[in-house]
Coordinates of C-alpha atoms in Angstrom, one line a residue:
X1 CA -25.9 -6.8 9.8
X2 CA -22.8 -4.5 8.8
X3 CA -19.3 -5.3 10.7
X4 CA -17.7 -2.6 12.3
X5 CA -14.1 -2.4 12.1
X6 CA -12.2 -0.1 14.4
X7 CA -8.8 0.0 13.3
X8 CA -6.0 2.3 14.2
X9 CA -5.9 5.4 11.8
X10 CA -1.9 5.1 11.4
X11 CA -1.2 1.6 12.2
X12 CA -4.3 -0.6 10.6
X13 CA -4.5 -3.9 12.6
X14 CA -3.1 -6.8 10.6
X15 CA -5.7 -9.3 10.8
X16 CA -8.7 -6.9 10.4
X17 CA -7.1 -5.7 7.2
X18 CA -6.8 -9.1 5.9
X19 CA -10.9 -9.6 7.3
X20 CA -11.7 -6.3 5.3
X21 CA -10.0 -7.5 1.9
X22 CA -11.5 -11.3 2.1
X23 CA -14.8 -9.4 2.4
X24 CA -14.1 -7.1 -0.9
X25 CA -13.3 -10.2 -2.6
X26 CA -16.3 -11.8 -1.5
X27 CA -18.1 -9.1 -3.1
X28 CA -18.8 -6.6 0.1
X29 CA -19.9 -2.7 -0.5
X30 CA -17.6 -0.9 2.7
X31 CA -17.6 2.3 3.9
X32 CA -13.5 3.5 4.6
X33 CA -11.7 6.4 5.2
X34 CA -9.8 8.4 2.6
X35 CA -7.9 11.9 2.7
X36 CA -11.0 13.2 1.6
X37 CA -13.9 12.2 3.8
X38 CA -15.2 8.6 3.7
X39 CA -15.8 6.6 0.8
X40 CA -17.7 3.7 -0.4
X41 CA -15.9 1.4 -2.0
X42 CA -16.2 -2.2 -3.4
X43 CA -13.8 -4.5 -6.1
X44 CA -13.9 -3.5 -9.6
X45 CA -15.4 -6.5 -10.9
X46 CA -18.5 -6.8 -8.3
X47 CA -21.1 -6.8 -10.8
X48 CA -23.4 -5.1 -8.4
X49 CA -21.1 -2.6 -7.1
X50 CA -22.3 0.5 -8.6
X51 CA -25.7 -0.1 -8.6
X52 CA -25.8 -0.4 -4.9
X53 CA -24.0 2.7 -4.8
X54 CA -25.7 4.7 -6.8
X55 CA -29.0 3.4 -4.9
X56 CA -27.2 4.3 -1.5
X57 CA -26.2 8.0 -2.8
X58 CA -29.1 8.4 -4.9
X59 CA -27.3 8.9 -7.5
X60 CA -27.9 9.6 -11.8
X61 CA -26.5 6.6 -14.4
X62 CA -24.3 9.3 -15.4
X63 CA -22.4 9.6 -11.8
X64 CA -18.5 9.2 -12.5
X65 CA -16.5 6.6 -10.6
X66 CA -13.3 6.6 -8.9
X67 CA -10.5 4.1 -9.0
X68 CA -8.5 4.4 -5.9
X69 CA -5.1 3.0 -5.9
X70 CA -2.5 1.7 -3.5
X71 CA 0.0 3.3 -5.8
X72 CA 1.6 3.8 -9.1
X73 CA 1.7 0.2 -10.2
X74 CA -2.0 0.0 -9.4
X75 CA -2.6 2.5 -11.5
X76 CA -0.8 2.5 -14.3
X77 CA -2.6 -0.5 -16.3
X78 CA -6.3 1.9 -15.9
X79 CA -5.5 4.7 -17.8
X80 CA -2.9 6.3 -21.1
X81 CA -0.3 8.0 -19.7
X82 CA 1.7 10.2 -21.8
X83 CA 5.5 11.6 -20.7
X84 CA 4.1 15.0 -19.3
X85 CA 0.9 13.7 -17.5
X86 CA 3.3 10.3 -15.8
X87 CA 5.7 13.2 -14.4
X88 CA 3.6 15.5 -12.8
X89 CA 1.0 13.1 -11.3
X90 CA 4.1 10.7 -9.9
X91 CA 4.8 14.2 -8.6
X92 CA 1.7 14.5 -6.8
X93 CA 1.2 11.0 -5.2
X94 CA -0.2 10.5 -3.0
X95 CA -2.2 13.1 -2.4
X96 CA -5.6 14.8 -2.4
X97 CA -6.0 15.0 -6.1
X98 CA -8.4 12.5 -8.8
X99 CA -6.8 12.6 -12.3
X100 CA -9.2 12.4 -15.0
X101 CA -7.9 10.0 -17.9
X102 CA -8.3 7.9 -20.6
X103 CA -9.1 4.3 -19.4
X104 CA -7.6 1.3 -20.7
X105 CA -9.1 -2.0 -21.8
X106 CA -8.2 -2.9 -18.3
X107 CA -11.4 -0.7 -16.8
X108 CA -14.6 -2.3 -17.7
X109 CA -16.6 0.0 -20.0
X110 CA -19.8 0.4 -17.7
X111 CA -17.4 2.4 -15.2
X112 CA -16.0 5.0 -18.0
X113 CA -17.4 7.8 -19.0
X114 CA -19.8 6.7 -21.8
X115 CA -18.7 9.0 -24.3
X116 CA -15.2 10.3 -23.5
X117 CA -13.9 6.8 -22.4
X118 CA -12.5 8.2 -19.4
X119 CA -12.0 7.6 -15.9
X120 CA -11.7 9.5 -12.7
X121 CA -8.2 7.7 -10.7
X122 CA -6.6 9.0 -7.4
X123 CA -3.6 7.8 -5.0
X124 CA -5.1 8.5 -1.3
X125 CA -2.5 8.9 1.2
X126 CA -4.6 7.8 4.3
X127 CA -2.9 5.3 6.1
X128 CA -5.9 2.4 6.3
X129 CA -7.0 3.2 2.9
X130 CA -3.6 2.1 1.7
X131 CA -3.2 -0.8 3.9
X132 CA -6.3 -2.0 2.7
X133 CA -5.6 -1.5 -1.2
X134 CA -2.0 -3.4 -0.4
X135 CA -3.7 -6.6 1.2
X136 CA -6.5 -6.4 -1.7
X137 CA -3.7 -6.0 -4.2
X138 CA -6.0 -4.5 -6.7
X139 CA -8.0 -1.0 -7.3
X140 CA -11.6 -0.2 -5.5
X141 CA -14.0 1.3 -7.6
X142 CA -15.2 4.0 -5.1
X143 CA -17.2 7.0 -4.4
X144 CA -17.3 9.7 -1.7
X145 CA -20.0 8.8 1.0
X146 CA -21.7 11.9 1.0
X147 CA -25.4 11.3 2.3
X148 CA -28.4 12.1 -0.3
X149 CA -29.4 15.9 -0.1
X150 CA -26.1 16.8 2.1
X151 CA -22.5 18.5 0.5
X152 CA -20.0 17.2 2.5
X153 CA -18.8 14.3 3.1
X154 CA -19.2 11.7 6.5
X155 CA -15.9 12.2 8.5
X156 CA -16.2 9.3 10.8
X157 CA -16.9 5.6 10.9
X158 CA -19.5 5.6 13.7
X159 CA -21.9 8.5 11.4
X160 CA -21.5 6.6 8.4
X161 CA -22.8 2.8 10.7
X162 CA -25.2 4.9 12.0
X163 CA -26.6 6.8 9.2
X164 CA -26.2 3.4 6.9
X165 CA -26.3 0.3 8.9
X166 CA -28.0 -2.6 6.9
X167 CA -26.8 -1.1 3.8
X168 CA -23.4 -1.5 3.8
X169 CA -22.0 -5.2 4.3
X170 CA -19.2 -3.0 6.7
X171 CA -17.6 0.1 7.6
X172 CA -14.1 0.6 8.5
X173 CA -13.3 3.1 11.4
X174 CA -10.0 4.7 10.8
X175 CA -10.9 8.0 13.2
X176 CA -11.9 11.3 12.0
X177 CA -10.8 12.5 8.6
X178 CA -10.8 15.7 7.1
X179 CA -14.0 16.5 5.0
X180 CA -11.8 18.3 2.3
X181 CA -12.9 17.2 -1.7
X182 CA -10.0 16.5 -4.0
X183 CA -8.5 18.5 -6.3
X184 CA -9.8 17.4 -9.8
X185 CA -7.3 17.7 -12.7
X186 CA -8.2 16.2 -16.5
X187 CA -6.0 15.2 -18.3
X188 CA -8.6 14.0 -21.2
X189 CA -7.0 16.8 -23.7
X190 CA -3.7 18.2 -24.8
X191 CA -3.1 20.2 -21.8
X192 CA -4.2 19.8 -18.0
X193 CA -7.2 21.3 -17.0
X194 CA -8.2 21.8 -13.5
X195 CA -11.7 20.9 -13.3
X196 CA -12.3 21.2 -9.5
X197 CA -10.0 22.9 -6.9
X198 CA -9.7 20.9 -3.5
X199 CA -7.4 20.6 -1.2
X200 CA -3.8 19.7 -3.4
X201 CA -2.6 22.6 -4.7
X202 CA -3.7 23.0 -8.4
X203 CA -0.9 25.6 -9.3
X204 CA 1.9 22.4 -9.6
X205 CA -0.4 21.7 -12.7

């Protein structure tokens, strides 16, 4: 049976954050809210983990991750960060953008990109998200929860427990949340190179 959470989209409940994070470290697959849509998200060590979301998205071996980050101390020890690319994405967080990068030994290599050793990262600035990174105090390796066969993504907790009850271990209503993708921006190469445009304004890059 999944748990429903409803927590308050700008002021997460305490205790029910704290019930959320016990159950990532226990090894749960959630669905939350992000600044893009909602997201499925579990720890980056649950073996399991992206299997059981590829299963639930129906998705290729080849699907890139995201790490999602509380902030810029979360993120840092993932990926190489040059002068340039530290600037303008400090600039940027948080925010609706996912920085493609080289991972570090710190990212375990079945989540990188096979050949190109890099990693999809983003800061979200969605108030639950955040509080539930904080109380976790590490990364979620994560994925937009966009249903098999649809293009955008679920924008509120009740769609995804209704659309996915049994799969998910639980889903965290945070209210309605915009269904806008994330700007993409690679910073693989020399120079950036926007890969997707979303909603954060590509031009800063």
């Amino acid at each position: 049976m999944t748990r429903f959470f409803d927590v308050h989209p700008d002021n997460p409940q305490p205790r029910a954050v704290t019930q959320i994070a016990q159950m990532l470290r226990d090894d749960a697959l959630i669905g939350y809210p992000t600044d893009s849509g909602y997201a499925l998200g579990t720890r980056i060590g649950y073996p399991d983990g992206p299997a059981r979301i590829r299963a639930l998205r129906r998705l290729g071996e080849r699907h890139h991750f995201t790490l999602v980050c509380a902030d810029f101390a979360q993120l840092g020890p993932l990926v190489h960060l040059d002068n340039s690319a530290f600037r303008a994405i400090k600039a940027a967080t948080p925010g609706p953008y996912t920085f493609i990068l080289k991972a570090t030994a710190e990212v375990p290599r079945r989540l990188a990109h096979p050949r190109k050793k890099t990693v999809g990262v983003r800061i979200t600035d969605n108030p639950v998200a955040q509080a539930i990174l904080a109380q976790l105090g590490e990364p979620l390796l994560s994925s937009t929860l966009i249903p098999p066969g649809e293009q955008e993504a679920l924008t509120d907790g009740w769609s995804v427990k209704e659309r996915f009850d049994h799969l998910l271990d639980a889903v965290v209503d945070g209210g309605e949340v915009p269904a806008r993708p994330t700007t993409v921006i690679s910073f693989a190469a020399e120079y950036p190179e926007v890969i997707r445009v979303g909603a954060g304004d590509p031009d800063r890059f």
